Coordinates of C-alpha atoms in Angstrom, one line a residue:
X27 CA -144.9 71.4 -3.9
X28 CA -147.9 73.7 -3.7
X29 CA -145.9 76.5 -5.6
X30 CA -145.0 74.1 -8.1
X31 CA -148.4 72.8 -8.9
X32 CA -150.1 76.2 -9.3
X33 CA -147.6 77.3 -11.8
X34 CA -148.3 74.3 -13.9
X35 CA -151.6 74.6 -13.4
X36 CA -151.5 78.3 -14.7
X37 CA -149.3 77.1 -17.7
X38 CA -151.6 74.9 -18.4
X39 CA -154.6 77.3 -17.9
X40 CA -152.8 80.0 -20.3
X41 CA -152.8 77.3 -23.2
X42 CA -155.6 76.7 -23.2
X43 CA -157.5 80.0 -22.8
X44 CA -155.1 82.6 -24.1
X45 CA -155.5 81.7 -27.9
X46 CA -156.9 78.2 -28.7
X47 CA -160.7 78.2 -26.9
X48 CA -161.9 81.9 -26.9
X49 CA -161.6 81.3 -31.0
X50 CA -162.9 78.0 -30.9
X51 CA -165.7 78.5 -28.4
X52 CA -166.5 82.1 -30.1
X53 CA -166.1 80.4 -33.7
X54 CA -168.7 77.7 -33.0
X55 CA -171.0 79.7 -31.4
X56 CA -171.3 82.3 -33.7
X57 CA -171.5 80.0 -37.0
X58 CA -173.8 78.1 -35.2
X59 CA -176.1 81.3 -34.7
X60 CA -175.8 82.3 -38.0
X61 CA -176.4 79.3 -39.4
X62 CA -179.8 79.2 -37.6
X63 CA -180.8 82.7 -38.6
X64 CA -180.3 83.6 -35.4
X65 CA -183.3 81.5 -34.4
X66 CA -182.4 81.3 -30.1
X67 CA -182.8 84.5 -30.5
X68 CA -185.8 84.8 -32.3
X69 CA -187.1 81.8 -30.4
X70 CA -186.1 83.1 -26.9
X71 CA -190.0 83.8 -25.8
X72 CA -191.3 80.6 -26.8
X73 CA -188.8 78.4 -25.0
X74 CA -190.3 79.7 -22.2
X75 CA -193.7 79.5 -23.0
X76 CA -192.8 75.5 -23.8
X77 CA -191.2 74.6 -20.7
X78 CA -194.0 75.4 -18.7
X79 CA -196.7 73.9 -20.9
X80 CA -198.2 70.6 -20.8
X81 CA -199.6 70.2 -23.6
X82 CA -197.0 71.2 -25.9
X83 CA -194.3 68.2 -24.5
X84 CA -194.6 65.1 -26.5
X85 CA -194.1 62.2 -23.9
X86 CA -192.8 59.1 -24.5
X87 CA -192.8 55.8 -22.2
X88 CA -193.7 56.6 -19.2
X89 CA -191.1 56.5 -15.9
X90 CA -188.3 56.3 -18.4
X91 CA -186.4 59.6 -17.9
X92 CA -187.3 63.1 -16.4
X93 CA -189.5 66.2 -17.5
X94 CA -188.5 68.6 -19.5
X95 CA -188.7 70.9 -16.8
X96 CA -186.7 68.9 -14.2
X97 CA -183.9 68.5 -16.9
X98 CA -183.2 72.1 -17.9
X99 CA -183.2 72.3 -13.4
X100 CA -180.8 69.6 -13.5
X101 CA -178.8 71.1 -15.8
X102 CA -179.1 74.5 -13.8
X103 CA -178.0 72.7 -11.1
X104 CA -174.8 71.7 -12.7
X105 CA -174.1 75.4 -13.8
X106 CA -175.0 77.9 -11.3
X107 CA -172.4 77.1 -8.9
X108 CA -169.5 79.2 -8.0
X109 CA -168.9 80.8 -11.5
X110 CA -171.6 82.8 -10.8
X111 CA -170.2 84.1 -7.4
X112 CA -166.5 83.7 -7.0
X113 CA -166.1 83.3 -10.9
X114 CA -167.4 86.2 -11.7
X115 CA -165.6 88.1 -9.6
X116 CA -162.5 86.8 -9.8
X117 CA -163.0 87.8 -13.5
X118 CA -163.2 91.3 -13.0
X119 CA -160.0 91.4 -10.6
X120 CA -157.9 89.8 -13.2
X121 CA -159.4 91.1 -16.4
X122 CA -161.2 93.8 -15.2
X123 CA -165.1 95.0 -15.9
X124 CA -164.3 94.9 -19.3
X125 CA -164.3 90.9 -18.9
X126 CA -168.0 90.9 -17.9
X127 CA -168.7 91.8 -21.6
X128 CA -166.9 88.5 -23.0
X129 CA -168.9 86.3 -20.8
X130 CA -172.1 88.0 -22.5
X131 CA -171.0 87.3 -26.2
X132 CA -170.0 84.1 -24.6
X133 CA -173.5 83.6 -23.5
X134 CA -175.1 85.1 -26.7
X135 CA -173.2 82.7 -29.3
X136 CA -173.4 79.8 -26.5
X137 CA -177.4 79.7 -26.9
X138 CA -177.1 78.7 -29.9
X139 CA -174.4 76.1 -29.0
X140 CA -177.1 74.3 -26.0
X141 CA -179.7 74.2 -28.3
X142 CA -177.8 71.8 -30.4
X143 CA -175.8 70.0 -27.7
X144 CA -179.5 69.2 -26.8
X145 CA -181.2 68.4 -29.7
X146 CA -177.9 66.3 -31.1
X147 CA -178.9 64.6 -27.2
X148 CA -182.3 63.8 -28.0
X149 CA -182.0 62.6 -31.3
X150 CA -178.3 60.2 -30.8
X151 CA -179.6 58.8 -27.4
X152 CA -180.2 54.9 -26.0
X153 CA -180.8 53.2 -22.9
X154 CA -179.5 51.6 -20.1
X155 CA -179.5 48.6 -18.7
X156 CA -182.4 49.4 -16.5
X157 CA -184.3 51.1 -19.6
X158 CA -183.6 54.9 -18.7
X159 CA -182.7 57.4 -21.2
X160 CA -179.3 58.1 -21.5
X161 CA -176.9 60.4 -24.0
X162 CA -174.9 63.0 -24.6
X163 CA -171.5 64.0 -26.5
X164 CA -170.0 60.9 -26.2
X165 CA -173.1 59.1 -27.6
X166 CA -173.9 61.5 -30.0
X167 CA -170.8 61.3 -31.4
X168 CA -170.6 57.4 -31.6
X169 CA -174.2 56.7 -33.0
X170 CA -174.2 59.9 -35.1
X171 CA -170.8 60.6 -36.9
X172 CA -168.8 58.0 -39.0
X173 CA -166.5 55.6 -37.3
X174 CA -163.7 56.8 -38.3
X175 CA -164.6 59.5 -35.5
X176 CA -165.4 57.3 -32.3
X177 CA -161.9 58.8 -31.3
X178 CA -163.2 61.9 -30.5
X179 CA -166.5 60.3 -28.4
X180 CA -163.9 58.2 -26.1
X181 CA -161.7 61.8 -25.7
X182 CA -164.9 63.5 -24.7
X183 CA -165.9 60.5 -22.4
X184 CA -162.0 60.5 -20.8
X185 CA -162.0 64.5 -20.4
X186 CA -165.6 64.2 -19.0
X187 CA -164.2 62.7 -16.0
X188 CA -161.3 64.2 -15.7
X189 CA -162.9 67.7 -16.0
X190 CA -165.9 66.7 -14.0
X191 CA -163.7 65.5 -11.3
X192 CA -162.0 68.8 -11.4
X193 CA -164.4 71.6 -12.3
X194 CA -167.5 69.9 -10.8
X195 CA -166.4 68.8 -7.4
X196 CA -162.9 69.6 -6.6
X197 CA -163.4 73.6 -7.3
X198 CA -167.2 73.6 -6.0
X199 CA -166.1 71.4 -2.5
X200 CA -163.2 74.0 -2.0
X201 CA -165.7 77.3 -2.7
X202 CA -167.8 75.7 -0.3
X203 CA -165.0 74.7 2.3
X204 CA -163.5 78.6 1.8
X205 CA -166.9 80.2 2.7
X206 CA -167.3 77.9 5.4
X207 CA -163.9 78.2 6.9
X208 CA -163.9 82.5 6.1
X209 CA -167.0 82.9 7.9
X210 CA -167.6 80.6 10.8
X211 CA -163.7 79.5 11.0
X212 CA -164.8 75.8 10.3
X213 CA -162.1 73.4 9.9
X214 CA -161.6 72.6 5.8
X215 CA -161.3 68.4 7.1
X216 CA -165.2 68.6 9.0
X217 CA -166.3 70.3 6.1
X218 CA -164.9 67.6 3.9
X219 CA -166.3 64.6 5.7
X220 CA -170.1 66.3 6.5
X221 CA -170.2 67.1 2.4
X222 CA -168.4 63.5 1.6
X223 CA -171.6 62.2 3.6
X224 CA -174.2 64.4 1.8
X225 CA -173.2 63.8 -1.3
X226 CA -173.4 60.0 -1.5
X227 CA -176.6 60.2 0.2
X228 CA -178.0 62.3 -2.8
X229 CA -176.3 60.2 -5.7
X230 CA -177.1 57.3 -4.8
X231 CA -180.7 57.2 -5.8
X232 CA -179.3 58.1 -9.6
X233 CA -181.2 60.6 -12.0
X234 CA -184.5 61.2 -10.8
X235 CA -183.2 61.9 -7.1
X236 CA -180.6 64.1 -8.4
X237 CA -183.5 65.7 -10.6
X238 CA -186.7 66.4 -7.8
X239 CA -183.5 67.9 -5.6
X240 CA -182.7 70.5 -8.6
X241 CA -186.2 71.1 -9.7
X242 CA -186.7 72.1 -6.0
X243 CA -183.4 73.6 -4.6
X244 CA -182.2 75.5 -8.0
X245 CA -185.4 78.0 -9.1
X246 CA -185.9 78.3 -5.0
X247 CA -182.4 79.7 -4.4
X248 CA -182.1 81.4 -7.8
X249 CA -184.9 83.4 -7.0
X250 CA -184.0 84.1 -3.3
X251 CA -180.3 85.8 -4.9
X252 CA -182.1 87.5 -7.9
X253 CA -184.5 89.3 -5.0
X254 CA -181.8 90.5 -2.7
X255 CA -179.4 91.1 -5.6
X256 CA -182.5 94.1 -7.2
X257 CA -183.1 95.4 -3.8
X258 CA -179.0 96.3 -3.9
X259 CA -179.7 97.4 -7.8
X260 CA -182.4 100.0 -6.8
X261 CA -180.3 101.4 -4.1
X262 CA -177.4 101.9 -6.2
X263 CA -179.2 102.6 -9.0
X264 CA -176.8 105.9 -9.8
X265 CA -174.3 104.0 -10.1
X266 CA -175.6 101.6 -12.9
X267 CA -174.7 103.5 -15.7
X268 CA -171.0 104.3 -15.0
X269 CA -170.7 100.2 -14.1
X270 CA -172.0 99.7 -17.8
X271 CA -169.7 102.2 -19.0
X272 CA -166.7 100.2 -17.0
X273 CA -167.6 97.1 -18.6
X274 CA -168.1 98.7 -22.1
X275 CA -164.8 100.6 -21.8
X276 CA -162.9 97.7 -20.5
X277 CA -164.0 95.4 -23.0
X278 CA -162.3 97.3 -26.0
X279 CA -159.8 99.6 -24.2
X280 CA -158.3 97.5 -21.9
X281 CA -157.8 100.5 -19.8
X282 CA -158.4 100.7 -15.8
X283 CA -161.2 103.7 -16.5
X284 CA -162.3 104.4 -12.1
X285 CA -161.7 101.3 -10.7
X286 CA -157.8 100.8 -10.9
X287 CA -158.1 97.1 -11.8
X288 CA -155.0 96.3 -12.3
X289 CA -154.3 93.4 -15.1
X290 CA -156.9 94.7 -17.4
X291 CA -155.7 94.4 -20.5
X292 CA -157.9 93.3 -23.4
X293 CA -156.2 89.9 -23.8
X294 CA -157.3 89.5 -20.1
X295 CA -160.2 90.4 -20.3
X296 CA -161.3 88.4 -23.4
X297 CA -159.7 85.4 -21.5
X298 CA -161.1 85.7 -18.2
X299 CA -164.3 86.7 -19.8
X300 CA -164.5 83.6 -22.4
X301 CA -163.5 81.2 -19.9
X302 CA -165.4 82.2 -16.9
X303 CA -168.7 82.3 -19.4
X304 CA -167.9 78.9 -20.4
X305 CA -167.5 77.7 -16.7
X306 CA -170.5 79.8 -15.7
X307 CA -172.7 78.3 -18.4
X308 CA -171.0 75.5 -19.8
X309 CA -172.5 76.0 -23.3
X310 CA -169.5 74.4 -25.9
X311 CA -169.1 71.6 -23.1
X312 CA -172.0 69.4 -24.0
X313 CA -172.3 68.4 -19.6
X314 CA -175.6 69.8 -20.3
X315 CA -176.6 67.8 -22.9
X316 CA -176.2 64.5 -20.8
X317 CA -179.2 65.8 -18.6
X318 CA -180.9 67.0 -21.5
X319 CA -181.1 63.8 -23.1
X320 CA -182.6 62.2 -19.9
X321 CA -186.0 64.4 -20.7
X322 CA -188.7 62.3 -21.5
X323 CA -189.8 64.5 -24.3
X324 CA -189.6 63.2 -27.6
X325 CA -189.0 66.2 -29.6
X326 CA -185.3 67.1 -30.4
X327 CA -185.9 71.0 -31.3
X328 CA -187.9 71.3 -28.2
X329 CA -185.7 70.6 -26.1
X330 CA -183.0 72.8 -27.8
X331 CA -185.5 75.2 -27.2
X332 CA -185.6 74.4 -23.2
X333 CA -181.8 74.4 -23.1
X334 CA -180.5 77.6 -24.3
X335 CA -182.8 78.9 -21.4
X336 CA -180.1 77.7 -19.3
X337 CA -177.3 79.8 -20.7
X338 CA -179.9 83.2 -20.6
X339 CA -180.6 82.6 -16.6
X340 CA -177.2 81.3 -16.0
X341 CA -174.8 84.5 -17.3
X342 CA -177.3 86.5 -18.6
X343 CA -178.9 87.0 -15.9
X344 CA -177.3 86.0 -12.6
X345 CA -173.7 86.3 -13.6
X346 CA -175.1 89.8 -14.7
X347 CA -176.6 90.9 -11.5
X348 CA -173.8 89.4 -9.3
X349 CA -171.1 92.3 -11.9
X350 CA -173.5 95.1 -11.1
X351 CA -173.6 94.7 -7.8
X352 CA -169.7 94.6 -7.3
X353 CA -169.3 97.5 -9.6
X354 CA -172.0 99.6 -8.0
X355 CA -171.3 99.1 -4.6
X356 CA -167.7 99.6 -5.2
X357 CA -169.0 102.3 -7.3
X358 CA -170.9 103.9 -4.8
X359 CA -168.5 103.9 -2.1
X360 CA -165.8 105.3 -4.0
X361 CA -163.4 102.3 -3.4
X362 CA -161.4 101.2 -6.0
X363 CA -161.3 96.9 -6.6
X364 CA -157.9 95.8 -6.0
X365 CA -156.8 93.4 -8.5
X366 CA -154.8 89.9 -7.1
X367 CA -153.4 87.6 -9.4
X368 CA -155.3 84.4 -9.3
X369 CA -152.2 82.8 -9.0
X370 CA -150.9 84.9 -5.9
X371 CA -151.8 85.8 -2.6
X372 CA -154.4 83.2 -0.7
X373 CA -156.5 83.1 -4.2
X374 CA -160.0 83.6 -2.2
X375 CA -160.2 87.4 -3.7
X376 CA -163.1 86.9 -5.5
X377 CA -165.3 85.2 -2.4
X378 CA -164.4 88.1 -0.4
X379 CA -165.2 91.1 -3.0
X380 CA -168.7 89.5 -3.7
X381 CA -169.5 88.8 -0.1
X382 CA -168.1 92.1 0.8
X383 CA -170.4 93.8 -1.9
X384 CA -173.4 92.5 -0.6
X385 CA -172.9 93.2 2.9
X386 CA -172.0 96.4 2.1
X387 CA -175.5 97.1 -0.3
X388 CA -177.3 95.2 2.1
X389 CA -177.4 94.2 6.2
X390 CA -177.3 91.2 6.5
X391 CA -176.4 90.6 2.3
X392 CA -173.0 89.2 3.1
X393 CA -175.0 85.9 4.6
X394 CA -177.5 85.8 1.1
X395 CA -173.8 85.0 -0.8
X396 CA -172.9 82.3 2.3
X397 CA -176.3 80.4 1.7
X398 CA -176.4 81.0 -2.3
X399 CA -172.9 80.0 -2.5
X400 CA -173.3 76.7 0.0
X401 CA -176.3 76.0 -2.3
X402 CA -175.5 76.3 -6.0
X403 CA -172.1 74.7 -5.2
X404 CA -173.6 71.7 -3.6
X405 CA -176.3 71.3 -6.4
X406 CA -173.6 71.8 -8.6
X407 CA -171.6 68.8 -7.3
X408 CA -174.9 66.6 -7.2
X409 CA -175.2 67.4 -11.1
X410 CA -171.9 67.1 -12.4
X411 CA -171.5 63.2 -10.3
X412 CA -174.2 62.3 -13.0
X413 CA -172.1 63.6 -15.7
X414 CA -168.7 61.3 -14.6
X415 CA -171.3 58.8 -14.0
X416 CA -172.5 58.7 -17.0
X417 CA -169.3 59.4 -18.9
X418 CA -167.4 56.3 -17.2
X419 CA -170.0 54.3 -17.6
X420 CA -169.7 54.7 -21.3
X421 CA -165.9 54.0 -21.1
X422 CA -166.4 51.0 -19.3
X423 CA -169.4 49.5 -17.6
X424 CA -172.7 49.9 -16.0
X425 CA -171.5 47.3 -13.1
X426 CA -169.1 49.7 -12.4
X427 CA -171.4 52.6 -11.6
X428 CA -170.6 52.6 -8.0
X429 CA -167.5 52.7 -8.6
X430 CA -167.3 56.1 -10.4
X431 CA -170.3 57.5 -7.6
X432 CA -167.5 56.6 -4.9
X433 CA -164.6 58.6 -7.3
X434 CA -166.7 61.8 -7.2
X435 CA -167.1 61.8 -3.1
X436 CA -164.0 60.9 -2.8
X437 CA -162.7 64.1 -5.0
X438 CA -165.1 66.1 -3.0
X439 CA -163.0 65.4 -0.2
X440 CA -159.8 66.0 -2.1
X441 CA -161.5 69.4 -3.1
X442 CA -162.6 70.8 0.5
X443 CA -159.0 70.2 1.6
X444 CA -156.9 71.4 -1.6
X445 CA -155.2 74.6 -2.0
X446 CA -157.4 76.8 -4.1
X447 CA -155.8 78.5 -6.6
X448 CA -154.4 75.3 -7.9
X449 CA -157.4 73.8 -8.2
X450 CA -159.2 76.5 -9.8
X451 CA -156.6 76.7 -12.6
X452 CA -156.6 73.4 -13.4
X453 CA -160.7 72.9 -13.6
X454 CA -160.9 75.8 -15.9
X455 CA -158.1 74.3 -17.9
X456 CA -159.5 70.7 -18.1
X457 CA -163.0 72.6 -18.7
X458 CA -161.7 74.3 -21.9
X459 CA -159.9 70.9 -23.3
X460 CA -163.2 69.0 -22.9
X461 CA -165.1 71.2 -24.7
X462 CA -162.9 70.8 -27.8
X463 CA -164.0 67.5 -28.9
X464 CA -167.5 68.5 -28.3
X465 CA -167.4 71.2 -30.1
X466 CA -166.0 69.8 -33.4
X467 CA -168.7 67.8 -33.5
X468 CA -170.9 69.8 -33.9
X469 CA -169.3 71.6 -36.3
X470 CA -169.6 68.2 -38.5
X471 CA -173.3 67.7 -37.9
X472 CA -174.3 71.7 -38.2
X473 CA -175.8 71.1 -41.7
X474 CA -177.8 68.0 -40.4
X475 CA -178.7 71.0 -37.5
X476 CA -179.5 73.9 -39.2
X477 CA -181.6 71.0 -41.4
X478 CA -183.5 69.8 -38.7
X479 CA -184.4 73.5 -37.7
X480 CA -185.2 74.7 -40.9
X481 CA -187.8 71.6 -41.1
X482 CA -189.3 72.6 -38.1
X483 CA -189.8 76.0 -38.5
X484 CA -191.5 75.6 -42.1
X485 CA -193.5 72.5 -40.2
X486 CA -194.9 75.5 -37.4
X487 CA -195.7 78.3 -40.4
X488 CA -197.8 75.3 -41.8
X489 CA -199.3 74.6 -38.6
X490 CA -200.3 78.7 -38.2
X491 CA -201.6 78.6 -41.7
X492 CA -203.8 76.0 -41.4
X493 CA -205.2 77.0 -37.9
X494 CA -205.8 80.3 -39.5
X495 CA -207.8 78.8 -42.2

């Protein structure tokens, strides 16, 4: 039965990713940039420089949604996770180091897809029955386009929890149960009931519990993995240069280059890459954008500008330290990564290879991956229950919000307990066919976008003139 569900789960995976998404989620991303002049780009610095400032968020009622701050965390929260760790690993067995390159340009055009999954949040958003702010595809979709496109708003909302059942509990509760269960040899059925437990005590206080948890537990653990991650950099830093050289090489050649990584053709690579970037960052999948438009700014391009942080610290940055240091240590030891077909074997290659590389650059490194990956899975859970949340609510009703709290733990169970390479096929699957809906839709309101940009970027050189004046 196992067997039979991992090989549909791989059809089903191939589908999707092999042809239809990478163009798709490439195609967006890219007209969006160029539509905005390349403007995330351009407008990395001071998205930074407005998260952490006061003065520059505009507030509106108070203790009616979250900071700006707490909501790109949140949003964090529901992205680092075990993309970043097994993910990206798992991507470089199949498609090799060439794959690592794809999740960048996924990265690169996807900062220009959150900044408008975001500002499309804050603009299209409403309330809910207990006056909090509330939004995302689905709403933006129904208040924003034409009627004749509230089809593609109830897809998004369906696929939402579907995919958020899938990607953001089943596949985070089984990394969590496989590190557990690798490790310390705890049974996968205790680690199912203790995280069952955990994570109903978390959701049940809604938004702003799920938020002060993330603004705390995300930047905190990010921060603790970046740290131990350079200290492995600097002492492999030989090595750095020929694991850029992999990844260049593999990207466009397809060829095994050093490593022997077997599978590493360029349609690989490109697929593994594409998909892996989207589930690492989630940019094309609007799940951000639900958090996002919980912010209690009132500014729509601000907050674009807060959310294509996300996709810069999510692959940018971590994915990109966690490929180095696999590559390097490997590198460095002369051992060659031995590919396993994600459909094959026991499917916990990639867990292994990344704990193994940072034991192996660092004592006592294997146990920074145990913690990091216990962590961002578990915050990752926490923030994707608010997405299905929110998603069924819009299907149905806010009386029946319990109801879809009680569906995610009991799918976190399902997920410590699963088999999982099945699983992992089928979240990436249902990840790529929720983006879809999402992602035409923004493709219809891109002129009202690059609009809304242009606007305020003429509206800040007035600002500079007259303060130089």
């Amino acid at each position: 039965m196992e067997s039979t569900l991992a090989d549909l789960a791989g059809q089903l995976y191939g589908i999707v990713w092999n042809v239809v998404m990478p163009v798709l989620l490439l195609g967006t991303g890219v007209y969006l940039t160029i539509g905005l002049k390349l403007m995330p780009v351009r407008r990395l610095k001071a998205g930074f420089q407005t998260l952490f400032s006061k003065k520059s968020t505009q507030h509106t009622e108070a203790n009616d949604g979250i900071t700006p701050l707490q909501s790109l965390m949140t949003a964090l929260s529901g992205t680092i996770g075990a993309g970043n760790i097994i993910g990206v690993a798992s991507a470089i067995l199949i498609g090799g180091p060439g794959a690592i390159f794809w999740m960048w340009m996924t990265a690169l055009c996807g900062m220009a897809t959150k900044y408008a999954e975001a500002l499309m949040a804050i603009k299209y958003r409403t309330r809910s029955e207990d006056g909090m702010l509330i939004g995302g595809p689905m709403y933006y979709i129904r208040i924003g386009l034409e009627k004749k496109w509230w089809f593609l708003g109830a897809a998004y909302a369906i696929m939402m929890v579907i995919a958020g059942l899938a990607t953001g509990h089943m596949v985070q509760a089984n990394a969590i149960s496989v590190v557990l269960s690798e490790n310390f040899g705890i049974n996968n059925w205790v680690t199912a009931v203790l995280l069952s437990i955990l994570v109903f005590v978390v959701i049940i206080g809604g938004v702003r519990s799920i938020a002060r948890m993330a603004e705390i537990t995300v930047p905190t653990m990010s921060i603790l993995y970046l740290l131990c991650g350079a200290v492995i950099l600097v002492i492999n830093v030989d090595a750095i240069p020929t694991a850029f050289g992999l990844i260049f090489e593999g990207a466009f050649s397809g060829t095994a280059a050093v490593g022997g990584f077997a599978g590493a053709a360029i349609s690989a690579a490109i697929a593994q890459g594409v998909s892996r970037g989207l589930y690492s960052n989630e940019a094309g999948t609007g799940s951000a954008a639900i958090a996002h438009a919980s912010s209690e700014t009132s500014d729509p391009i601000q907050q674009g500008e807060i959310a294509m942080l996300g996709t810069v610290i999510d692959t940018i940055i971590i994915c990109t330290f966690t490929s180095l240091i696999i590559l390097t240590v490997q590198i460095d030891i002369g051992g060659v990564v031995q590919s396993t077909w994600m459909f094959g074997d026991d499917g916990n290659s990639g867990a292994i290879l990344t704990s193994q590389a940072f034991a192996a650059g660092l004592p006592g490194g294997g146990y920074v991956v145990i913690v990091g990956q216990l962590v961002f899975s578990f915050t990752t859970i926490i923030a994707w229950s608010l997405y299905v949340e929110r998603a069924g609510v819009f299907l149905s009703s806010e009386k029946l919000i319990m109801v879809f709290r009680l569906l995610s733990v009991a799918t976190v169970f399902l997920g410590c307990v699963g088999e999982f390479a099945t699983i992992w096929a089928f979240g990436l699957a249902t990840l790529g066919i929720l983006a879809a809906p999402n992602l035409i839709a923004l493709l219809i309101k891109s002129p009202e976008i690059f609009q809304m940009t242009r606007e305020a970027h003429q509206k800040r050189l007035e600002t500079k003139k007259q303060s130089a004046e």
